[in-house]
Coordinates of N, CA and C in Angstrom, one line a residue:
M841 N 194.2 208.5 110.6 CA 192.8 208.6 110.7 C 192.2 207.3 111.2
W842 N 191.4 207.3 112.2 CA 190.7 206.1 112.7 C 189.2 206.2 112.4
F843 N 188.6 205.1 112.1 CA 187.2 205.0 112.0 C 186.7 203.9 112.9
L844 N 185.8 204.3 113.8 CA 185.4 203.3 114.8 C 183.9 203.1 114.6
S845 N 183.5 201.9 114.6 CA 182.1 201.5 114.4 C 181.5 200.7 115.5
K846 N 180.2 201.0 115.8 CA 179.5 200.3 116.8 C 178.2 199.8 116.2
D847 N 177.9 198.5 116.3 CA 176.7 197.9 115.8 C 175.6 197.9 116.9
F848 N 174.4 198.0 116.5 CA 173.2 197.9 117.4 C 172.1 197.2 116.6
R849 N 171.2 196.7 117.4 CA 170.0 195.9 116.9 C 168.7 196.5 117.4
F850 N 167.7 196.3 116.6 CA 166.4 196.6 117.2 C 165.3 195.9 116.3
E851 N 164.2 195.5 117.0 CA 163.1 194.9 116.4 C 162.0 195.9 116.2
A852 N 161.5 196.1 115.0 CA 160.4 197.1 114.8 C 159.5 196.7 113.7
A853 N 158.4 197.4 113.7 CA 157.4 197.2 112.6 C 157.3 198.5 111.8
H854 N 156.9 198.4 110.6 CA 156.6 199.6 109.8 C 155.8 199.2 108.6
R855 N 155.3 200.2 107.9 CA 154.7 200.0 106.6 C 155.0 201.2 105.7
L856 N 155.2 201.0 104.4 CA 155.5 202.0 103.5 C 154.2 202.2 102.6
A857 N 153.4 203.2 103.1 CA 152.0 203.3 102.5 C 152.0 203.5 101.0
R858 N 152.9 204.1 100.4 CA 152.9 204.4 99.0 C 153.6 203.3 98.2
H859 N 154.2 202.3 98.8 CA 155.0 201.3 98.2 C 154.1 200.5 97.2
D860 N 154.6 200.1 96.1 CA 153.8 199.3 95.1 C 153.9 197.8 95.3
G861 N 154.4 197.4 96.4 CA 154.6 195.9 96.7 C 154.2 195.6 98.1
K862 N 154.7 194.5 98.5 CA 154.3 194.0 99.8 C 154.7 194.8 101.0
C863 N 155.6 195.7 100.9 CA 156.0 196.6 102.0 C 154.9 197.6 102.3
A864 N 153.9 197.7 101.5 CA 152.7 198.6 101.8 C 151.9 198.0 103.0
R865 N 152.1 196.7 103.3 CA 151.5 196.1 104.4 C 152.4 196.2 105.7
R866 N 151.8 196.4 106.8 CA 152.6 196.4 108.1 C 153.3 195.1 108.2
H867 N 154.6 195.2 108.5 CA 155.5 194.1 108.7 C 156.6 194.4 109.6
G868 N 157.4 193.5 110.0 CA 158.5 193.7 111.0 C 159.8 193.3 110.4
H869 N 160.9 193.8 111.1 CA 162.2 193.5 110.7 C 163.1 193.4 112.0
S870 N 164.1 192.6 111.9 CA 165.2 192.6 112.9 C 166.3 193.5 112.3
F871 N 166.2 194.8 112.6 CA 167.1 195.7 112.0 C 168.5 195.6 112.7
L872 N 169.5 195.8 111.9 CA 170.9 195.9 112.4 C 171.4 197.2 111.9
G873 N 172.0 198.0 112.8 CA 172.5 199.3 112.5 C 174.0 199.4 112.9
T874 N 174.6 200.3 112.3 CA 176.0 200.6 112.6 C 176.2 202.1 112.6
I875 N 176.8 202.6 113.6 CA 177.2 204.0 113.6 C 178.7 204.1 113.5
T876 N 179.3 205.0 112.8 CA 180.7 205.1 112.6 C 181.1 206.6 112.9
V877 N 182.2 206.7 113.7 CA 182.8 207.9 114.0 C 184.2 207.9 113.5
A878 N 184.8 209.1 113.4 CA 186.2 209.2 112.9 C 187.0 210.2 113.7
G879 N 188.2 210.0 113.8 CA 189.1 210.8 114.5 C 190.5 210.7 114.0
D880 N 191.3 211.8 114.2 CA 192.6 211.8 113.7 C 193.6 211.9 114.8
R881 N 193.1 211.8 116.1 CA 194.0 211.8 117.2 C 193.4 211.0 118.4
L882 N 194.2 210.4 119.2 CA 193.7 209.6 120.3 C 193.9 210.4 121.6
H883 N 193.0 210.1 122.6 CA 193.2 210.7 123.9 C 194.6 210.3 124.4
D884 N 195.3 211.3 124.9 CA 196.6 210.9 125.4 C 196.7 210.8 126.9
T885 N 195.7 211.1 127.6 CA 195.6 210.9 129.1 C 194.3 210.4 129.5
G886 N 194.2 210.0 130.8 CA 193.0 209.6 131.4 C 192.5 208.3 131.0
P887 N 191.2 208.0 131.4 CA 190.7 206.6 131.3 C 190.4 206.2 129.8
K888 N 190.4 207.2 128.9 CA 190.2 206.9 127.5 C 191.5 207.0 126.7
R889 N 192.6 207.0 127.4 CA 193.9 207.0 126.8 C 194.0 206.0 125.7
G890 N 194.5 206.4 124.5 CA 194.6 205.5 123.4 C 193.4 205.2 122.6
M891 N 192.3 206.0 122.9 CA 191.0 205.8 122.1 C 190.7 207.1 121.5
I892 N 189.9 207.0 120.4 CA 189.3 208.2 119.8 C 188.0 208.5 120.6
I893 N 187.3 207.4 121.0 CA 186.1 207.5 121.8 C 185.8 206.1 122.4
D894 N 185.2 206.1 123.5 CA 184.9 204.8 124.2 C 183.7 204.2 123.5
Y895 N 183.7 202.9 123.2 CA 182.5 202.2 122.7 C 181.3 202.4 123.6
A896 N 181.6 202.5 124.9 CA 180.5 202.7 125.9 C 179.8 204.0 125.7
D897 N 180.5 205.0 125.2 CA 179.9 206.3 124.9 C 179.0 206.3 123.7
L898 N 179.4 205.4 122.7 CA 178.5 205.3 121.6 C 177.2 204.6 122.0
S899 N 177.4 203.5 122.8 CA 176.2 202.8 123.3 C 175.3 203.7 124.1
A900 N 175.9 204.6 124.9 CA 175.1 205.5 125.8 C 174.3 206.5 124.9
A901 N 174.9 206.9 123.8 CA 174.3 207.9 122.9 C 173.1 207.2 122.2
L902 N 173.2 206.0 121.8 CA 172.2 205.2 121.1 C 171.1 204.8 122.0
G903 N 171.3 204.6 123.3 CA 170.4 204.0 124.2 C 169.0 204.6 124.2
P904 N 168.9 205.9 124.4 CA 167.6 206.6 124.5 C 166.8 206.5 123.1
L905 N 167.5 206.5 122.0 CA 166.8 206.4 120.7 C 166.2 205.0 120.6
L906 N 167.0 204.0 121.0 CA 166.5 202.6 120.9 C 165.3 202.4 121.9
E907 N 165.4 202.9 123.1 CA 164.4 202.7 124.1 C 163.1 203.4 123.8
H908 N 163.2 204.6 123.3 CA 162.0 205.5 123.2 C 161.4 205.5 121.8
Y909 N 162.1 205.1 120.8 CA 161.6 205.3 119.4 C 161.8 204.0 118.5
L910 N 162.8 203.2 118.7 CA 163.1 202.2 117.8 C 162.8 200.7 118.2
D911 N 163.3 200.3 119.3 CA 163.2 198.9 119.6 C 161.8 198.5 120.1
H912 N 161.2 197.6 119.4 CA 159.8 197.1 119.7 C 158.8 198.2 119.6
W913 N 159.0 199.0 118.6 CA 158.0 200.1 118.3 C 157.5 200.0 116.9
D914 N 156.4 200.6 116.6 CA 155.9 200.7 115.3 C 156.5 202.1 114.8
L915 N 157.4 202.0 113.8 CA 158.1 203.2 113.4 C 157.2 204.2 112.7
N916 N 156.1 203.8 112.2 CA 155.2 204.8 111.6 C 154.6 205.6 112.7
E917 N 154.5 205.1 113.9 CA 154.0 205.9 115.1 C 155.1 206.7 115.7
T918 N 156.2 206.1 116.0 CA 157.2 206.8 116.8 C 158.0 207.8 116.0
L919 N 158.2 207.5 114.7 CA 159.0 208.4 113.8 C 158.0 209.3 112.9
G920 N 156.7 209.0 113.0 CA 155.8 209.6 112.1 C 155.8 211.1 112.1
E921 N 156.0 211.7 113.2 CA 156.1 213.1 113.3 C 157.3 213.7 112.5
F922 N 158.3 212.9 112.3 CA 159.5 213.3 111.7 C 159.7 212.7 110.3
V923 N 159.2 211.5 110.1 CA 159.4 210.7 108.9 C 158.1 210.2 108.4
E924 N 157.8 210.6 107.1 CA 156.5 210.2 106.5 C 156.5 208.7 106.2
D925 N 157.5 208.2 105.6 CA 157.6 206.8 105.3 C 158.9 206.3 105.9
P926 N 158.9 205.4 106.9 CA 160.1 205.0 107.6 C 160.9 203.9 106.8
T927 N 161.5 204.4 105.7 CA 162.3 203.5 104.9 C 163.7 203.4 105.6
S928 N 164.5 202.5 105.1 CA 165.9 202.4 105.7 C 166.6 203.7 105.5
E929 N 166.4 204.3 104.4 CA 167.1 205.6 104.2 C 166.6 206.7 105.2
A930 N 165.3 206.7 105.4 CA 164.8 207.7 106.4 C 165.2 207.4 107.8
I931 N 165.3 206.1 108.2 CA 165.7 205.7 109.5 C 167.1 206.1 109.8
A932 N 168.0 205.8 108.8 CA 169.4 206.1 108.9 C 169.6 207.6 109.1
Q933 N 168.9 208.4 108.3 CA 169.0 209.9 108.4 C 168.5 210.4 109.8
W934 N 167.4 209.8 110.2 CA 166.7 210.2 111.5 C 167.7 210.0 112.6
I935 N 168.3 208.8 112.7 CA 169.3 208.5 113.7 C 170.5 209.4 113.6
Y936 N 171.0 209.7 112.4 CA 172.2 210.5 112.3 C 171.9 211.9 112.8
I937 N 170.7 212.5 112.5 CA 170.4 213.9 112.9 C 170.3 214.0 114.4
R938 N 169.8 212.9 115.1 CA 169.7 213.0 116.5 C 171.0 212.7 117.2
L939 N 171.9 211.9 116.6 CA 173.2 211.6 117.3 C 174.3 212.6 117.0
R940 N 174.2 213.3 115.9 CA 175.3 214.2 115.6 C 175.6 215.3 116.6
P941 N 174.6 215.9 117.3 CA 174.9 216.9 118.3 C 175.6 216.3 119.5
I942 N 175.4 215.0 119.8 CA 176.2 214.5 121.0 C 177.4 213.7 120.5
L943 N 177.5 213.4 119.3 CA 178.7 212.7 118.7 C 179.2 213.5 117.5
P944 N 179.9 214.6 117.8 CA 180.3 215.4 116.7 C 181.2 214.8 115.7
S945 N 181.9 213.7 116.0 CA 182.7 212.9 115.1 C 182.0 211.9 114.3
L946 N 180.6 211.9 114.4 CA 179.8 210.9 113.7 C 180.0 211.1 112.2
V947 N 180.3 210.0 111.4 CA 180.5 210.1 110.0 C 179.3 209.5 109.2
S948 N 178.8 208.4 109.8 CA 177.7 207.7 109.0 C 176.9 206.8 109.9
V949 N 175.7 206.5 109.4 CA 174.8 205.5 110.0 C 174.3 204.6 109.0
T950 N 174.5 203.3 109.2 CA 174.0 202.3 108.3 C 172.9 201.5 109.0
I951 N 171.8 201.2 108.2 CA 170.7 200.4 108.6 C 170.6 199.2 107.7
E952 N 170.6 198.1 108.3 CA 170.4 196.8 107.5 C 169.0 196.3 107.8
E953 N 168.2 196.3 106.8 CA 166.8 195.9 107.0 C 166.7 194.4 106.9
T954 N 167.4 193.8 106.0 CA 167.5 192.3 105.9 C 169.0 191.9 105.8
C955 N 169.2 190.6 105.7 CA 170.6 190.2 105.6 C 171.2 190.5 104.3
T956 N 170.4 191.0 103.3 CA 171.0 191.3 102.0 C 170.7 192.8 101.5
A957 N 170.1 193.6 102.4 CA 169.7 194.9 102.0 C 170.1 195.9 103.1
R958 N 170.9 196.9 102.8 CA 171.4 197.9 103.7 C 171.5 199.2 103.1
C959 N 171.5 200.3 103.9 CA 171.6 201.6 103.4 C 172.5 202.4 104.4
T960 N 173.4 203.2 103.8 CA 174.3 204.0 104.6 C 174.0 205.5 104.4
Y961 N 173.8 206.3 105.4 CA 173.6 207.7 105.3 C 174.9 208.4 105.8
M962 N 175.5 209.1 104.8 CA 176.7 209.9 105.1 C 176.6 211.2 104.4
P963 N 176.1 212.2 105.2 CA 175.7 213.5 104.6 C 176.9 214.3 104.0
N964 N 178.1 214.0 104.6 CA 179.3 214.7 104.1 C 180.2 213.7 103.4
Y965 N 180.2 213.7 102.1 CA 181.0 212.7 101.4 C 181.9 213.5 100.5
P966 N 183.2 213.4 100.6 CA 184.0 212.6 101.5 C 183.7 213.1 103.0
P967 N 183.9 212.2 103.9 CA 183.5 212.5 105.3 C 184.2 213.7 105.8
A968 N 183.4 214.6 106.4 CA 183.9 215.7 107.2 C 183.6 215.5 108.6
F969 N 184.4 215.8 109.5 CA 184.2 215.5 111.0 C 184.9 216.5 111.8
E970 N 184.4 216.6 113.0 CA 185.1 217.4 114.0 C 185.9 216.4 114.9
P971 N 187.2 216.5 114.9 CA 188.1 215.6 115.7 C 187.7 215.6 117.1
V972 N 187.8 214.4 117.7 CA 187.5 214.2 119.1 C 188.6 214.9 120.0

């Protein structure tokens, strides 16, 4: 079994309206995310020979989400239709739900809000996946 992870970054603002601390105020983060896919076999022919998936395919799947919803956006506005409070947990789940149809081997999404605080969303634990 192989687990392949791809990191990504985005800058965004949000506020947690019901929070009982300073997160109730609009503020920003330099988010770090990681998507992880799993596979139990490698491509045996073609340009992806020896891989479960090309890292470039992971970046291509993430690209539209970063461009249109996450990077340099106010997450309360761009995710608001889908997410009432854009917590790390909600952001990780939102990304997972959108990537899973195009990355069937997706296992988890991790969102790091600060250098000491992160959340991993893994809806199937232990991981269930569709091999590539």
